[in-house]
Amino acid sequence: MRVLHDFSIMEVFEIPSDEFEDGPEFNRYLTRNYSGLSSNDLYIISGITELTRAEFEGQLEGRGWSVDQEYGAIKKIGHQYSQDYRAEAYLHFDEDQQLFFFYTDQRKTEEINDAIVPLLRTIKGVHYLYISPRILKEVTEQIAEQNESAKVTEFIAKRTEGTEIPAAERPDEERTINYYGDDGLRTLREVEDRYGVLPHILEINIPTELNFRVDKEGIFKLKSGSLSLVFEYLDECINKCLDIKEAYDSTRVEDIEITEGNVVSQSTPARIDLNLQYEDIDPLQTSLQDSDYALIDTNTERGSVYFSSKIYDQENNLFFNVRANEEAIRVFPKDERDIGAFFRFFEIVQSTVDEYAEPESIDYPAISS
């Protein structure tokens, strides 16, 4: 039985006292039973981390979250984040892929935005599962191909400065388009061709089967229908996003003694393959500065395009170096690494320079002072 707090906010849906071996078993349980557990929308908030389970849970505890009950691999957690409101969710931590998931049917505009989403932005070594606009569009087209009746009923699509998406109308303009209507997929295709925008939020309806919403920050919302399909599409997005983490995981920083007393920092970078033009550099620098990055000792060259800079990430309090030419940006970690810093930088590159930018792991070390 679900209980009302004194301030009339419902607790998260209840599950029976049972133990789940892993996340997939919990997902299967929800697929079979969620409609009987709650009449509210189910939110799945996904994130990625380089922390261990113990470190991640320690960070939650340090921010006021407590474990209310354990169900094997699943933990029910809660946080009294204001005098009147308490956030609750079920947590699964995937140790193999270092992914984590919060499940809740509480309010998006209150408990989720005010208590859960900040965790993905403030804990060092943590980031939301970034689903690029290009991936959102690809998954949407895949759904439409598999289901003739599928409709996009709502979307928010954007065009950012420096993007290379072709646009028939005023390609130099940044713009945001909010659209509601059963012909959203057709309209999305039309506005991409005409205005060069890509989706950041999508709501998809497959009549009699599924109605769900997804955004580029890894939040899935089941409104009605088959939860198994939502998990299928979530897995599709995860598989596409893990390439970013693999590129980050390949980076290394270590001190190498060249001669006695002479030590240099040897850094193995991550590579972001893209199409960089000289005209992209100013918008990239502006976007980085607007996102709390400070650029130091910057060098740019026209012709055979070259760009290099030491970058200070003020949000994560760390430095990294970048070197770029027409084909790639190489990101060299400095004294320490942080997955959130790399994801943030990659997202800016995709949104500002090239939406087709792809991460790539580099196996060989390169000296970066």
Short mmCIF file of C-alpha atoms in Angstrom, two decimals:
data_model
loop_
_atom_site.label_atom_id
_atom_site.label_comp_id
_atom_site.label_asym_id
_atom_site.label_seq_id
_atom_site.Cartn_x
_atom_site.Cartn_y
_atom_site.Cartn_z
CA MET A 1 0.00 0.00 0.00
CA ARG A 2 1.36 3.43 -0.94
CA VAL A 3 1.47 5.98 1.86
CA LEU A 4 0.85 9.71 1.80
CA HIS A 5 3.23 11.93 3.73
CA ASP A 6 1.78 14.69 5.86
CA PHE A 7 2.49 17.06 2.99
CA SER A 8 0.47 14.89 0.58
CA ILE A 9 3.34 13.74 -1.62
CA MET A 10 3.20 10.06 -2.50
CA GLU A 11 6.08 7.77 -1.78
CA VAL A 12 7.72 5.82 -4.55
CA PHE A 13 5.82 2.72 -5.64
CA GLU A 14 6.21 -0.30 -3.36
CA ILE A 15 7.61 -3.68 -4.37
CA PRO A 16 7.28 -6.91 -2.38
CA SER A 17 10.06 -8.05 -0.10
CA ASP A 18 12.17 -10.01 -2.55
CA GLU A 19 15.73 -10.18 -3.82
CA PHE A 20 16.82 -9.44 -7.36
CA GLU A 21 19.99 -10.97 -8.71
CA ASP A 22 20.73 -8.09 -11.08
CA GLY A 23 19.24 -5.17 -12.99
CA PRO A 24 17.80 -7.24 -15.86
CA GLU A 25 15.84 -9.36 -13.37
CA PHE A 26 14.44 -6.20 -11.78
CA ASN A 27 13.55 -4.86 -15.23
CA ARG A 28 11.72 -8.08 -16.04
CA TYR A 29 9.83 -7.84 -12.76
CA LEU A 30 8.76 -4.25 -13.53
CA THR A 31 7.76 -5.26 -17.06
CA ARG A 32 5.37 -7.85 -15.67
CA ASN A 33 4.06 -5.94 -12.68
CA TYR A 34 4.46 -2.15 -12.96
CA SER A 35 0.90 -1.45 -14.10
CA GLY A 36 -0.32 -3.04 -10.87
CA LEU A 37 2.20 -1.19 -8.70
CA SER A 38 1.48 2.35 -9.80
CA SER A 39 -0.82 4.41 -11.97
CA ASN A 40 1.84 7.11 -12.36
CA ASP A 41 4.44 7.51 -15.09
CA LEU A 42 7.66 5.58 -14.48
CA TYR A 43 10.93 7.49 -14.83
CA ILE A 44 14.26 5.78 -15.42
CA ILE A 45 17.18 8.16 -14.90
CA SER A 46 20.44 6.74 -16.23
CA GLY A 47 24.02 7.74 -15.56
CA ILE A 48 27.61 6.65 -16.07
CA THR A 49 30.52 6.74 -13.65
CA GLU A 50 34.11 5.77 -12.98
CA LEU A 51 33.39 5.24 -9.28
CA THR A 52 33.03 1.85 -7.65
CA ARG A 53 29.68 0.89 -6.16
CA ALA A 54 30.97 1.64 -2.64
CA GLU A 55 32.35 5.03 -3.70
CA PHE A 56 29.13 5.95 -5.49
CA GLU A 57 26.95 4.97 -2.56
CA GLY A 58 29.30 6.87 -0.26
CA GLN A 59 28.77 9.98 -2.36
CA LEU A 60 25.00 9.53 -2.11
CA GLU A 61 25.24 9.16 1.66
CA GLY A 62 27.36 12.29 1.88
CA ARG A 63 24.58 14.18 0.11
CA GLY A 64 21.90 13.07 2.52
CA TRP A 65 20.61 9.93 0.80
CA SER A 66 19.98 6.81 2.86
CA VAL A 67 19.27 3.18 2.01
CA ASP A 68 15.74 2.49 3.24
CA GLN A 69 15.61 -1.16 2.16
CA GLU A 70 17.68 -3.65 0.20
CA TYR A 71 16.35 -6.10 -2.40
CA GLY A 72 19.52 -7.90 -3.43
CA ALA A 73 21.02 -5.96 -6.34
CA ILE A 74 18.34 -3.26 -5.94
CA LYS A 75 18.23 -0.69 -3.16
CA LYS A 76 15.41 1.60 -2.20
CA ILE A 77 16.93 4.98 -1.32
CA GLY A 78 15.51 8.25 -0.03
CA HIS A 79 16.48 11.84 0.70
CA GLN A 80 14.64 14.57 2.61
CA TYR A 81 15.84 17.32 0.27
CA SER A 82 13.67 20.08 1.74
CA GLN A 83 11.52 20.64 4.81
CA ASP A 84 8.41 19.43 3.00
CA TYR A 85 9.63 17.06 0.29
CA ARG A 86 11.33 13.69 0.25
CA ALA A 87 12.71 12.06 -2.90
CA GLU A 88 12.69 8.27 -3.22
CA ALA A 89 13.87 5.85 -5.88
CA TYR A 90 15.10 2.34 -6.54
CA LEU A 91 18.79 2.21 -7.42
CA HIS A 92 20.62 -0.34 -9.54
CA PHE A 93 24.40 -0.06 -10.01
CA ASP A 94 25.86 -2.06 -12.91
CA GLU A 95 29.42 -2.80 -11.82
CA ASP A 96 30.44 -4.35 -15.15
CA GLN A 97 29.68 -1.29 -17.26
CA GLN A 98 29.76 1.29 -14.44
CA LEU A 99 26.24 2.44 -15.23
CA PHE A 100 23.57 3.27 -12.68
CA PHE A 101 19.81 3.68 -12.87
CA PHE A 102 17.24 5.38 -10.66
CA TYR A 103 13.63 4.17 -10.97
CA THR A 104 10.84 6.35 -9.58
CA ASP A 105 7.26 7.43 -10.20
CA GLN A 106 7.60 10.70 -8.31
CA ARG A 107 7.30 14.10 -9.97
CA LYS A 108 9.72 15.20 -12.69
CA THR A 109 9.44 18.90 -11.81
CA GLU A 110 9.98 18.32 -8.09
CA GLU A 111 11.70 15.24 -6.68
CA ILE A 112 13.51 14.24 -9.88
CA ASN A 113 14.73 17.67 -11.00
CA ASP A 114 15.46 18.95 -7.48
CA ALA A 115 17.00 15.85 -5.87
CA ILE A 116 18.04 13.19 -8.40
CA VAL A 117 19.21 15.12 -11.47
CA PRO A 118 21.66 17.29 -9.43
CA LEU A 119 23.50 14.09 -8.43
CA LEU A 120 24.41 13.53 -12.09
CA ARG A 121 25.86 17.04 -12.31
CA THR A 122 27.62 17.54 -8.99
CA ILE A 123 29.29 14.25 -8.03
CA LYS A 124 32.86 14.07 -9.32
CA GLY A 125 33.34 11.06 -11.55
CA VAL A 126 29.65 10.91 -12.50
CA HIS A 127 27.70 12.11 -15.54
CA TYR A 128 24.29 11.60 -17.02
CA LEU A 129 24.09 9.08 -19.84
CA TYR A 130 24.45 11.50 -22.74
CA ILE A 131 22.32 10.39 -25.70
CA SER A 132 23.38 12.60 -28.58
CA PRO A 133 20.70 14.20 -30.78
CA ARG A 134 22.02 12.12 -33.68
CA ILE A 135 21.49 8.91 -31.68
CA LEU A 136 18.00 10.06 -30.67
CA LYS A 137 17.16 10.58 -34.33
CA GLU A 138 18.64 7.21 -35.36
CA VAL A 139 16.71 5.31 -32.68
CA THR A 140 13.51 7.14 -33.64
CA GLU A 141 13.94 6.18 -37.28
CA GLN A 142 14.63 2.60 -36.22
CA ILE A 143 11.40 2.53 -34.21
CA ALA A 144 9.48 3.94 -37.18
CA GLU A 145 10.98 1.32 -39.48
CA GLN A 146 10.00 -1.50 -37.12
CA ASN A 147 6.52 -0.14 -36.35
CA GLU A 148 4.53 1.41 -39.21
CA SER A 149 2.03 2.93 -36.78
CA ALA A 150 4.70 4.68 -34.65
CA LYS A 151 4.25 8.42 -34.20
CA VAL A 152 6.36 11.20 -32.78
CA THR A 153 3.79 13.29 -30.90
CA GLU A 154 6.11 15.87 -29.37
CA PHE A 155 9.68 17.02 -29.84
CA ILE A 156 12.09 19.80 -28.96
CA ALA A 157 14.75 20.21 -31.64
CA LYS A 158 17.65 22.65 -31.71
CA ARG A 159 20.27 24.08 -34.02
CA THR A 160 23.42 25.36 -32.37
CA GLU A 161 26.11 27.75 -33.54
CA GLY A 162 28.76 26.13 -35.72
CA THR A 163 26.77 23.01 -36.57
CA GLU A 164 27.38 21.60 -40.04
CA ILE A 165 23.90 20.17 -40.56
CA PRO A 166 22.71 21.46 -43.94
CA ALA A 167 19.82 23.92 -43.70
CA ALA A 168 17.81 25.37 -46.56
CA GLU A 169 16.66 28.37 -44.52
CA ARG A 170 19.06 30.78 -42.78
CA PRO A 171 21.77 28.25 -41.81
CA ASP A 172 23.62 30.83 -39.67
CA GLU A 173 20.74 31.15 -37.19
CA GLU A 174 20.54 29.26 -33.91
CA ARG A 175 17.02 28.08 -33.19
CA THR A 176 14.80 25.91 -31.01
CA ILE A 177 11.59 24.33 -32.26
CA ASN A 178 8.93 22.95 -29.91
CA TYR A 179 6.34 20.82 -31.71
CA TYR A 180 3.19 18.98 -30.67
CA GLY A 181 1.19 16.86 -33.12
CA ASP A 182 0.61 13.32 -34.35
CA ASP A 183 2.69 14.03 -37.48
CA GLY A 184 5.79 14.82 -35.43
CA LEU A 185 8.08 12.35 -37.21
CA ARG A 186 7.29 13.78 -40.63
CA THR A 187 7.64 17.29 -39.23
CA LEU A 188 10.94 16.43 -37.56
CA ARG A 189 12.32 15.25 -40.88
CA GLU A 190 11.05 18.41 -42.58
CA VAL A 191 12.52 20.83 -40.04
CA GLU A 192 15.84 18.99 -40.09
CA ASP A 193 16.01 19.50 -43.86
CA ARG A 194 14.74 23.05 -43.77
CA TYR A 195 16.27 24.44 -40.59
CA GLY A 196 19.03 21.93 -39.75
CA VAL A 197 17.76 21.07 -36.26
CA LEU A 198 18.15 17.82 -34.33
CA PRO A 199 15.99 16.46 -31.47
CA HIS A 200 16.88 16.93 -27.82
CA ILE A 201 13.58 15.58 -26.42
CA LEU A 202 11.18 13.16 -28.09
CA GLU A 203 7.83 11.63 -27.21
CA ILE A 204 6.98 8.51 -29.19
CA ASN A 205 3.64 6.73 -29.38
CA ILE A 206 3.14 3.25 -30.82
CA PRO A 207 -0.66 2.85 -30.69
CA THR A 208 -1.85 -0.02 -28.44
CA GLU A 209 1.79 -0.81 -27.54
CA LEU A 210 3.75 2.04 -26.01
CA ASN A 211 3.88 5.75 -25.22
CA PHE A 212 7.21 7.01 -23.86
CA ARG A 213 9.49 10.02 -23.72
CA VAL A 214 13.29 10.27 -23.86
CA ASP A 215 15.75 13.15 -23.72
CA LYS A 216 19.43 13.60 -24.43
CA GLU A 217 20.29 13.54 -20.72
CA GLY A 218 19.34 9.88 -20.39
CA ILE A 219 15.91 10.21 -18.78
CA PHE A 220 13.26 7.76 -20.02
CA LYS A 221 9.60 8.19 -19.10
CA LEU A 222 7.04 5.43 -19.55
CA LYS A 223 3.58 6.98 -19.92
CA SER A 224 1.76 3.78 -20.89
CA GLY A 225 2.26 0.45 -22.59
CA SER A 226 5.10 -2.04 -22.87
CA LEU A 227 7.95 -1.43 -20.47
CA SER A 228 9.94 -4.20 -22.18
CA LEU A 229 10.12 -2.05 -25.32
CA VAL A 230 11.38 0.90 -23.28
CA PHE A 231 14.18 -1.26 -21.88
CA GLU A 232 14.97 -2.44 -25.41
CA TYR A 233 15.33 1.15 -26.65
CA LEU A 234 17.28 2.10 -23.52
CA ASP A 235 19.75 -0.71 -24.27
CA GLU A 236 20.10 0.57 -27.84
CA CYS A 237 21.04 4.02 -26.54
CA ILE A 238 23.41 2.59 -23.92
CA ASN A 239 25.31 0.55 -26.51
CA LYS A 240 25.79 3.62 -28.68
CA CYS A 241 26.86 5.78 -25.75
CA LEU A 242 29.43 3.39 -24.29
CA ASP A 243 31.84 4.29 -27.10
CA ILE A 244 32.33 7.63 -25.36
CA LYS A 245 33.20 5.91 -22.09
CA GLU A 246 35.58 3.51 -23.85
CA ALA A 247 37.45 6.46 -25.36
CA TYR A 248 37.68 8.05 -21.92
CA ASP A 249 38.79 4.77 -20.30
CA SER A 250 41.70 4.56 -22.74
CA THR A 251 43.21 7.82 -21.43
CA ARG A 252 46.13 7.63 -19.03
CA VAL A 253 48.35 10.01 -17.06
CA GLU A 254 51.67 8.93 -15.59
CA ASP A 255 55.00 10.53 -14.72
CA ILE A 256 58.02 9.14 -16.61
CA GLU A 257 61.58 9.80 -15.45
CA ILE A 258 63.61 10.54 -18.59
CA THR A 259 66.89 11.08 -16.74
CA GLU A 260 67.66 11.29 -13.07
CA GLY A 261 65.57 14.11 -11.65
CA ASN A 262 63.99 14.89 -15.03
CA VAL A 263 60.35 13.83 -15.01
CA VAL A 264 57.78 14.47 -17.71
CA SER A 265 54.09 13.72 -17.75
CA GLN A 266 53.14 11.06 -20.26
CA SER A 267 49.53 11.27 -21.32
CA THR A 268 47.50 8.92 -23.50
CA PRO A 269 44.71 10.97 -25.09
CA ALA A 270 41.22 10.20 -26.26
CA ARG A 271 40.54 11.09 -29.88
CA ILE A 272 37.36 12.68 -31.20
CA ASP A 273 37.07 12.19 -34.96
CA LEU A 274 35.32 15.08 -36.69
CA ASN A 275 35.41 17.59 -39.51
CA LEU A 276 36.94 20.78 -38.10
CA GLN A 277 37.19 24.00 -40.10
CA TYR A 278 38.96 27.16 -39.06
CA GLU A 279 35.59 28.94 -38.85
CA ASP A 280 34.50 26.42 -36.19
CA ILE A 281 37.22 27.41 -33.72
CA ASP A 282 35.71 30.72 -32.52
CA PRO A 283 32.26 29.20 -31.85
CA LEU A 284 33.93 26.28 -30.06
CA GLN A 285 35.94 28.61 -27.81
CA THR A 286 32.85 30.72 -27.09
CA SER A 287 30.78 27.66 -26.24
CA LEU A 288 33.50 26.34 -23.92
CA GLN A 289 33.79 29.68 -22.13
CA ASP A 290 30.01 29.87 -21.76
CA SER A 291 30.13 26.41 -20.13
CA ASP A 292 32.63 27.43 -17.42
CA TYR A 293 35.81 26.39 -19.19
CA ALA A 294 38.82 28.72 -19.17
CA LEU A 295 41.16 28.55 -22.19
CA ILE A 296 44.86 29.19 -21.54
CA ASP A 297 47.80 29.49 -23.98
CA THR A 298 45.52 29.03 -26.98
CA ASN A 299 47.02 28.76 -30.44
CA THR A 300 45.12 28.67 -33.73
CA GLU A 301 46.36 28.47 -37.30
CA ARG A 302 44.50 28.89 -40.56
CA GLY A 303 45.28 26.94 -43.72
CA SER A 304 46.14 23.50 -42.48
CA VAL A 305 43.82 23.95 -39.51
CA TYR A 306 45.45 23.66 -36.12
CA PHE A 307 44.10 24.44 -32.67
CA SER A 308 45.66 23.82 -29.28
CA SER A 309 44.88 24.99 -25.77
CA LYS A 310 45.22 24.19 -22.12
CA ILE A 311 41.68 24.06 -20.74
CA TYR A 312 40.58 24.54 -17.14
CA ASP A 313 37.23 22.95 -16.32
CA GLN A 314 35.95 25.20 -13.51
CA GLU A 315 33.00 22.93 -12.77
CA ASN A 316 35.23 19.90 -12.12
CA ASN A 317 38.35 21.82 -11.01
CA LEU A 318 40.82 20.16 -13.37
CA PHE A 319 42.98 20.86 -16.41
CA PHE A 320 43.32 19.05 -19.71
CA ASN A 321 45.02 19.83 -23.02
CA VAL A 322 43.51 19.68 -26.48
CA ARG A 323 45.20 19.53 -29.86
CA ALA A 324 43.16 19.53 -33.03
CA ASN A 325 43.45 19.48 -36.79
CA GLU A 326 40.87 19.11 -39.56
CA GLU A 327 40.25 15.44 -38.75
CA ALA A 328 40.33 15.07 -34.98
CA ILE A 329 40.59 16.62 -31.54
CA ARG A 330 42.91 14.84 -29.11
CA VAL A 331 42.09 15.32 -25.44
CA PHE A 332 45.08 14.90 -23.09
CA PRO A 333 44.29 14.56 -19.37
CA LYS A 334 46.67 16.35 -17.03
CA ASP A 335 47.18 15.59 -13.34
CA GLU A 336 43.84 13.83 -12.93
CA ARG A 337 40.97 12.53 -15.02
CA ASP A 338 37.22 12.90 -14.67
CA ILE A 339 34.61 11.18 -16.81
CA GLY A 340 32.16 14.04 -16.33
CA ALA A 341 34.66 16.54 -17.73
CA PHE A 342 35.21 14.40 -20.83
CA PHE A 343 31.50 13.84 -21.44
CA ARG A 344 30.81 17.56 -21.05
CA PHE A 345 33.58 18.43 -23.50
CA PHE A 346 32.43 15.82 -26.01
CA GLU A 347 28.85 17.10 -25.87
CA ILE A 348 30.03 20.65 -26.55
CA VAL A 349 32.10 19.46 -29.53
CA GLN A 350 29.11 17.63 -30.99
CA SER A 351 26.69 20.50 -30.50
CA THR A 352 29.07 23.26 -31.62
CA VAL A 353 31.37 21.77 -34.25
CA ASP A 354 30.20 18.49 -35.74
CA GLU A 355 27.14 16.45 -34.73
CA TYR A 356 28.80 13.46 -36.45
CA ALA A 357 31.84 13.63 -34.15
CA GLU A 358 32.77 10.17 -32.89
CA PRO A 359 34.98 9.14 -29.93
CA GLU A 360 37.91 6.82 -30.54
CA SER A 361 40.32 5.11 -28.18
CA ILE A 362 44.07 5.59 -28.70
CA ASP A 363 46.41 2.81 -27.60
CA TYR A 364 49.73 4.60 -27.81
CA PRO A 365 51.04 7.25 -25.36
CA ALA A 366 51.93 10.76 -26.35
CA ILE A 367 53.98 13.28 -24.38
CA SER A 368 51.95 16.26 -23.25
CA SER A 369 53.59 18.79 -20.98
#
